[in-house]
PDB file of C-alpha atoms in Angstrom:
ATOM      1  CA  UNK G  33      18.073 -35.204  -5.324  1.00 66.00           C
ATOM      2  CA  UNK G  34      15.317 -33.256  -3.497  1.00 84.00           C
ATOM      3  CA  UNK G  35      15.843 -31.629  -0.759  1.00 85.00           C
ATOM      4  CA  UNK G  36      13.103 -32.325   2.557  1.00 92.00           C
ATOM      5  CA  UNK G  37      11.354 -29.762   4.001  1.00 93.00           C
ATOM      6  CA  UNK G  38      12.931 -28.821   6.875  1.00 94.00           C
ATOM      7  CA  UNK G  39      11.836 -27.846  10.700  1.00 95.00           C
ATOM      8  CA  UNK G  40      13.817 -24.516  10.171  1.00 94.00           C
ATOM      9  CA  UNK G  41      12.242 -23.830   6.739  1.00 93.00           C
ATOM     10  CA  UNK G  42       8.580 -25.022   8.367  1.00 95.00           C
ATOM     11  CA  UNK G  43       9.065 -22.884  11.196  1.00 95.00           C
ATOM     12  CA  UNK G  44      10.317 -19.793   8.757  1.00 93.00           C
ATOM     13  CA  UNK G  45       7.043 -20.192   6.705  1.00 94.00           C
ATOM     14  CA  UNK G  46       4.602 -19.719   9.471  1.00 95.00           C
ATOM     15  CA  UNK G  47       6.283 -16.247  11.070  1.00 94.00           C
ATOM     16  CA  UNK G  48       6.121 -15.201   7.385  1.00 92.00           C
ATOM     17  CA  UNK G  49       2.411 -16.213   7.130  1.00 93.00           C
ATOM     18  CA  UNK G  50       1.499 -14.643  10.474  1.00 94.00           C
ATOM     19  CA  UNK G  51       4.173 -11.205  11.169  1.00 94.00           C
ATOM     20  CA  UNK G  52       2.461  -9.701   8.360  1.00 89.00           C
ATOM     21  CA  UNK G  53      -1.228  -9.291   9.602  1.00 90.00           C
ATOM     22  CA  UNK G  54      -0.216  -8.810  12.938  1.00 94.00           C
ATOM     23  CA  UNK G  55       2.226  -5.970  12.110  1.00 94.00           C
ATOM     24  CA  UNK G  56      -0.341  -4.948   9.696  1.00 92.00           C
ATOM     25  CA  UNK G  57      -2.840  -5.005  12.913  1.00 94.00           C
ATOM     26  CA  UNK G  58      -0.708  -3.018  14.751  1.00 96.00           C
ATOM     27  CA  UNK G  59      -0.578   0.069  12.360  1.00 95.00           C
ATOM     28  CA  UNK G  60      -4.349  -0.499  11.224  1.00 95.00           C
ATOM     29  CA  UNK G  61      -5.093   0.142  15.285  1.00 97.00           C
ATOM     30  CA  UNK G  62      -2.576   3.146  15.404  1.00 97.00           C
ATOM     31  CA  UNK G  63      -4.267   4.407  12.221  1.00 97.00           C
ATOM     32  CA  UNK G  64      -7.365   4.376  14.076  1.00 97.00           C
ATOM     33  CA  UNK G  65      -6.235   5.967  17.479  1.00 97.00           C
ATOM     34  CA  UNK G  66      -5.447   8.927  15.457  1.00 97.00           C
ATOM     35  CA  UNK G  67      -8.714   9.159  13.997  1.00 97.00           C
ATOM     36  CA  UNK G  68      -7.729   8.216  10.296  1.00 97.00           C
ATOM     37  CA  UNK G  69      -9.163   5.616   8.202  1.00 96.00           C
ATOM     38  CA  UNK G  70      -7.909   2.397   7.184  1.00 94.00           C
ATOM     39  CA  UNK G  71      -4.745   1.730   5.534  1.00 93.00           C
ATOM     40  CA  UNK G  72      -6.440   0.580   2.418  1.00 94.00           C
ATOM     41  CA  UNK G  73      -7.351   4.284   2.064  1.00 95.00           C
ATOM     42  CA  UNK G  74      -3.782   5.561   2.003  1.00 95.00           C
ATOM     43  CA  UNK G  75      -2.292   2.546  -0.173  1.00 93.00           C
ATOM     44  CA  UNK G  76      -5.521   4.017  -2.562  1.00 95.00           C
ATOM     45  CA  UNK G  77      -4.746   7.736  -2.563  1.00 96.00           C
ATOM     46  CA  UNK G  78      -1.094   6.887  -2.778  1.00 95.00           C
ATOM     47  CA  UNK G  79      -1.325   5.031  -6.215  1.00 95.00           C
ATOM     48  CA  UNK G  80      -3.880   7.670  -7.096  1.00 96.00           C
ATOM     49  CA  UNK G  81      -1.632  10.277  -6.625  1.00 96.00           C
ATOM     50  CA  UNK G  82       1.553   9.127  -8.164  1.00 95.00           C
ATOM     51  CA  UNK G  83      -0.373   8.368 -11.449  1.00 94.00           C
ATOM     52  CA  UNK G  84      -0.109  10.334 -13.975  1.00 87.00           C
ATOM     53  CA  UNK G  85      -3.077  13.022 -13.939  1.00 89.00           C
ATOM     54  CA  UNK G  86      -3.935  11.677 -10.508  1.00 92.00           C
ATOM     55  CA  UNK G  87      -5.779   9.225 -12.045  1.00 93.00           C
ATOM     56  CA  UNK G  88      -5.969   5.528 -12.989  1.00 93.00           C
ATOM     57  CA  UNK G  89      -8.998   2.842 -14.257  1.00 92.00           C
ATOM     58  CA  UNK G  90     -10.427   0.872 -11.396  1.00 91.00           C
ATOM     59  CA  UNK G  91      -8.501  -2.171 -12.788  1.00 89.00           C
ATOM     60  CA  UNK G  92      -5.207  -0.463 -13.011  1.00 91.00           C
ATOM     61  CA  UNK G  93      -5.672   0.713  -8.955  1.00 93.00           C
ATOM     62  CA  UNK G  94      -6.638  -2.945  -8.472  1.00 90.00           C
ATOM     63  CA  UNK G  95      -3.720  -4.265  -9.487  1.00 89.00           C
ATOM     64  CA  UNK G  96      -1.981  -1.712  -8.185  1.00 88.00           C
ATOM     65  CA  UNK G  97      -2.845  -2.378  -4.646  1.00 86.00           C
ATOM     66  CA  UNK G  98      -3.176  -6.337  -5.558  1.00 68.00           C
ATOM     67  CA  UNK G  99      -6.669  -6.446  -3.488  1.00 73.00           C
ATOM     68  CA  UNK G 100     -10.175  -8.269  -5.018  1.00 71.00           C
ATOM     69  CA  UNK G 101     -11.948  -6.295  -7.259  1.00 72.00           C
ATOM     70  CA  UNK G 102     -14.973  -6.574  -5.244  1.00 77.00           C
ATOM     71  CA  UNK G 103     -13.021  -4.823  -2.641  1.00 89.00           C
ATOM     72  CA  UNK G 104     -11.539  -2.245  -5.111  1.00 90.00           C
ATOM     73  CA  UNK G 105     -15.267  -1.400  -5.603  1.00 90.00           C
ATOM     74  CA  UNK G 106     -16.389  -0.725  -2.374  1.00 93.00           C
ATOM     75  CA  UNK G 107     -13.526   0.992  -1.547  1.00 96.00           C
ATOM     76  CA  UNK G 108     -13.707   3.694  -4.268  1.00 95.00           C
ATOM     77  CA  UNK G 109     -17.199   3.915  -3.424  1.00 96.00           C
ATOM     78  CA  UNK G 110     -16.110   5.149  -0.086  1.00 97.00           C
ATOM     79  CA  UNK G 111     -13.457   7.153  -1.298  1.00 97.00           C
ATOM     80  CA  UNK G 112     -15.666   8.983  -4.023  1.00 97.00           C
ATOM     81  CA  UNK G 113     -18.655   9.127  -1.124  1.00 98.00           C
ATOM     82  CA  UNK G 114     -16.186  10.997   1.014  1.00 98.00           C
ATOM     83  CA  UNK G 115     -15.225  13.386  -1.843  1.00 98.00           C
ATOM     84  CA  UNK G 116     -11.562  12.144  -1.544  1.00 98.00           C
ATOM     85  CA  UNK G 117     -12.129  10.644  -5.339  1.00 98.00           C
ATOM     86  CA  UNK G 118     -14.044  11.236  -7.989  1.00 97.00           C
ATOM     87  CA  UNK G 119     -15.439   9.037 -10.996  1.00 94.00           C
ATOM     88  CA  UNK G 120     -14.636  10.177 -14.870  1.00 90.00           C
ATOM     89  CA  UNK G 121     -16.001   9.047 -17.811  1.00 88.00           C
ATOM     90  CA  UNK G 122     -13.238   7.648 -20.135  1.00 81.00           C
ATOM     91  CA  UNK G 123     -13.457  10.020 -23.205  1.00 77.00           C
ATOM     92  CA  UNK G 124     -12.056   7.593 -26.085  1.00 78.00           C
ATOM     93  CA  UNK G 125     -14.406   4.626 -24.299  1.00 75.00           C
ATOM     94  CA  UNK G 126     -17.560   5.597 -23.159  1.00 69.00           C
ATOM     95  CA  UNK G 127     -17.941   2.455 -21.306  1.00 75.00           C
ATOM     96  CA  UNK G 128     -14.622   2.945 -19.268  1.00 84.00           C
ATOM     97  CA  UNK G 129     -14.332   5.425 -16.488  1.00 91.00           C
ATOM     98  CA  UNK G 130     -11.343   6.402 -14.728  1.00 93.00           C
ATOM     99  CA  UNK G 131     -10.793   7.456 -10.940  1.00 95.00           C
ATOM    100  CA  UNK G 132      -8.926  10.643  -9.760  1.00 96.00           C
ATOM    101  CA  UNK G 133      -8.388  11.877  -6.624  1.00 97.00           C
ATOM    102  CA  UNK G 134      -9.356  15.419  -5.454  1.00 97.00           C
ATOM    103  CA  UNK G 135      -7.178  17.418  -3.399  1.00 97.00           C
ATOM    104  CA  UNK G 136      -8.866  16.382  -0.360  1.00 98.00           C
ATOM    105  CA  UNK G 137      -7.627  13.039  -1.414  1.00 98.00           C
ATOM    106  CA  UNK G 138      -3.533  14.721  -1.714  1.00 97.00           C
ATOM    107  CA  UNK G 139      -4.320  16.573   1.390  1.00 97.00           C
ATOM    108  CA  UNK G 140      -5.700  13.247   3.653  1.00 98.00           C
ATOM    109  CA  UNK G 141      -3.127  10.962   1.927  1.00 97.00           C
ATOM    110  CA  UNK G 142      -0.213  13.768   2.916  1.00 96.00           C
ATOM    111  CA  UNK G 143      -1.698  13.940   6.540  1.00 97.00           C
ATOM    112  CA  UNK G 144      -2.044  10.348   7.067  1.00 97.00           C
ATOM    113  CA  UNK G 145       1.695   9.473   6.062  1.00 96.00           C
ATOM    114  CA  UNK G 146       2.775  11.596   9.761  1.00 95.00           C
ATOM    115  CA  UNK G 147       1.062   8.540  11.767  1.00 96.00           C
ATOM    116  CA  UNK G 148       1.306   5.785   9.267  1.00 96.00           C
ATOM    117  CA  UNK G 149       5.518   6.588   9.130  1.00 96.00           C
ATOM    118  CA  UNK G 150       5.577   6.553  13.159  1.00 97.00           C
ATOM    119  CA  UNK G 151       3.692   3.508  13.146  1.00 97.00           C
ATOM    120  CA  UNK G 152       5.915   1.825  10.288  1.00 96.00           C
ATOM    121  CA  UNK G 153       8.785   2.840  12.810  1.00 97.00           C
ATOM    122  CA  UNK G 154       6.896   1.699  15.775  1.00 97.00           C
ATOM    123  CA  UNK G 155       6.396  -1.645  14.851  1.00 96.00           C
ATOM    124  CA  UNK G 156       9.063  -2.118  12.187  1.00 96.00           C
ATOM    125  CA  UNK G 157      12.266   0.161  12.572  1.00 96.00           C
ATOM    126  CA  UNK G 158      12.381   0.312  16.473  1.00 97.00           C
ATOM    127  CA  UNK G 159      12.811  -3.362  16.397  1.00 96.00           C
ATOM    128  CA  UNK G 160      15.370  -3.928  13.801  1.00 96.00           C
ATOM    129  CA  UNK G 161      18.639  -2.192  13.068  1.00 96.00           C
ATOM    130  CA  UNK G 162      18.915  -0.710   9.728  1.00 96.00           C
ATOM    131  CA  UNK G 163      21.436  -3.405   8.965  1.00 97.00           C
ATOM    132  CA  UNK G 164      18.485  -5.773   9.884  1.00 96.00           C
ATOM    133  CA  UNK G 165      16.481  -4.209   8.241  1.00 95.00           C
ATOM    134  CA  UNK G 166      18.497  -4.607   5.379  1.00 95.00           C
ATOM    135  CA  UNK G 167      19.500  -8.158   5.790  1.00 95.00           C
ATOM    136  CA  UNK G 168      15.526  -8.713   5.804  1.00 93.00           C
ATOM    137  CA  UNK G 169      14.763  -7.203   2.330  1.00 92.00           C
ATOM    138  CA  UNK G 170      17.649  -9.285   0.954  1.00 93.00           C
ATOM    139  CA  UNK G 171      16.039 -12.361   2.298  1.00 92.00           C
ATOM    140  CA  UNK G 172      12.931 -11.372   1.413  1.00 89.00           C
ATOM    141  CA  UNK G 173      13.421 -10.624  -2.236  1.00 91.00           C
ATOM    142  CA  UNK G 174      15.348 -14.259  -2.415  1.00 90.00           C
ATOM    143  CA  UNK G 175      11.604 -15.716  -1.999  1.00 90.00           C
ATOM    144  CA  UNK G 176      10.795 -12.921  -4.502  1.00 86.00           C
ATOM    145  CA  UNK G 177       9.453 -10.025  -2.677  1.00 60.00           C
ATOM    146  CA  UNK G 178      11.087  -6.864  -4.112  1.00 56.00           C
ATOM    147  CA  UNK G 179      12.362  -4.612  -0.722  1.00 52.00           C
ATOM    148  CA  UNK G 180      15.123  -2.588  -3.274  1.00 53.00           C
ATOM    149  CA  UNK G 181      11.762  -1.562  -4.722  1.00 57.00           C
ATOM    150  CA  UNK G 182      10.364  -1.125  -1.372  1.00 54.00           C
ATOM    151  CA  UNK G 183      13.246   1.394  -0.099  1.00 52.00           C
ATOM    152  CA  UNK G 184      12.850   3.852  -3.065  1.00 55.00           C
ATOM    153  CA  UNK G 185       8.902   3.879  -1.790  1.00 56.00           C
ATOM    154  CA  UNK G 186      10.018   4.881   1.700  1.00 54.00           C
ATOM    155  CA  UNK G 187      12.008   7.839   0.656  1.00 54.00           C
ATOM    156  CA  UNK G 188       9.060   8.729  -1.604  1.00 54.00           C
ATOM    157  CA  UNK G 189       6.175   8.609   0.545  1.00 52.00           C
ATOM    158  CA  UNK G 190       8.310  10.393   3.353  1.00 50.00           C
ATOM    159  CA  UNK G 191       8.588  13.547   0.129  1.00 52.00           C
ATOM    160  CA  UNK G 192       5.079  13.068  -0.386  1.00 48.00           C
ATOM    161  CA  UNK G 193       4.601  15.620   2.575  1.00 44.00           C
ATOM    162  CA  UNK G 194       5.884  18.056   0.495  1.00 39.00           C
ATOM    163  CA  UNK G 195       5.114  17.124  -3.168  1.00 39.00           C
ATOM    164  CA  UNK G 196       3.758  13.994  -4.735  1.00 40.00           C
ATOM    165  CA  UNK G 197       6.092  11.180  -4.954  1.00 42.00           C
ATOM    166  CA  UNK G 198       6.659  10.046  -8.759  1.00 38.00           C
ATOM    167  CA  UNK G 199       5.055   7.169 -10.606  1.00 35.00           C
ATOM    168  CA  UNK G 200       6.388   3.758  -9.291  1.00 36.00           C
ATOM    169  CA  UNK G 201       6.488   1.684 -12.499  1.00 34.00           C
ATOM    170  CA  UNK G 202       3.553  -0.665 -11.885  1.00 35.00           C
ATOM    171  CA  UNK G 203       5.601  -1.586  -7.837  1.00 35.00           C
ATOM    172  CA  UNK G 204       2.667  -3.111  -5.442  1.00 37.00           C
ATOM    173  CA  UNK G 205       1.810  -0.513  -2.363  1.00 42.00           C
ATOM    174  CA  UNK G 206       2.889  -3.544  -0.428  1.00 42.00           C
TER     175      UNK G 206
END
């Protein structure tokens, strides 16, 4: 027998439709205040960094960062424009290129991670206990979001001030 959709469930579904961009709001305009550039920058350099070589195809950062490819374009545009990127020519297939990031790329992506980590803990940690926190990630991996995954980022990015954080195994940015 099928179960009905409940009021509970209903009501569940449309906080997890609209927490996310607002929270995501939130840090986008703290981001800002301190005079960085948009999150999608970081989440960029980040998978840039923790590939190996620094460097990954434009489809590979794509899916990496699960945005449009249209938007992966325009964003490595600005990232190469900015000289936090550059474009390589893929020397087995001439047609292919790859994209690496520079060490202003490391240096931004390290510098960002002090206001991107208060404003996780702004909007995130101040508001739940750890035990909350917890308790979240387990419910949100039951509708098949992958928090363990998610903690092992966390410690890594807060290393990354210090060294670049290790490959993640093909784990989303977010």
């Amino acid at each position: 027998m099928k179960r009905k959709l409940s009021t509970e469930a209903t009501a569940a579904w449309i906080r997890l439709m609209r927490v996310p961009s607002r929270v995501l709001d939130c840090v986008e305009q703290d981001l800002k205040k301190a005079g960085y550039p948009p999150l999608a920058w970081y989440d960029a350099l980040l998978e840039l960094s923790r590939a190996p070589s620094g460097e990954l195809r434009p489809v590979e950062l794509e899916r990496q960062m699960l945005i449009p490819q249209y938007s992966t374009s325009r964003l490595i545009d600005k990232l190469v424009d900015e000289g936090l990127a550059a474009r390589r020519e893929c020397k087995i297939d001439k047609r292919g290129q790859f994209v690496e990031i520079t060490e202003a790329g490391r240096e931004l992506q390290k510098r960002m991670w002090s206001a991107y980590s208060a404003a996780i803990e702004k909007h995130v940690g101040s508001k739940l206990s750890d035990a909350e926190a917890a308790r979240l990630c387990g419910l949100l991996d039951r509708l098949g979001c992958s928090c363990a995954d998610a903690k092992g980022e966390a410690k890594a990015e807060a290393k990354s001030e210090t060294k670049p954080a290790p490959p993640r195994d093909g784990v989303p940015a977010r």
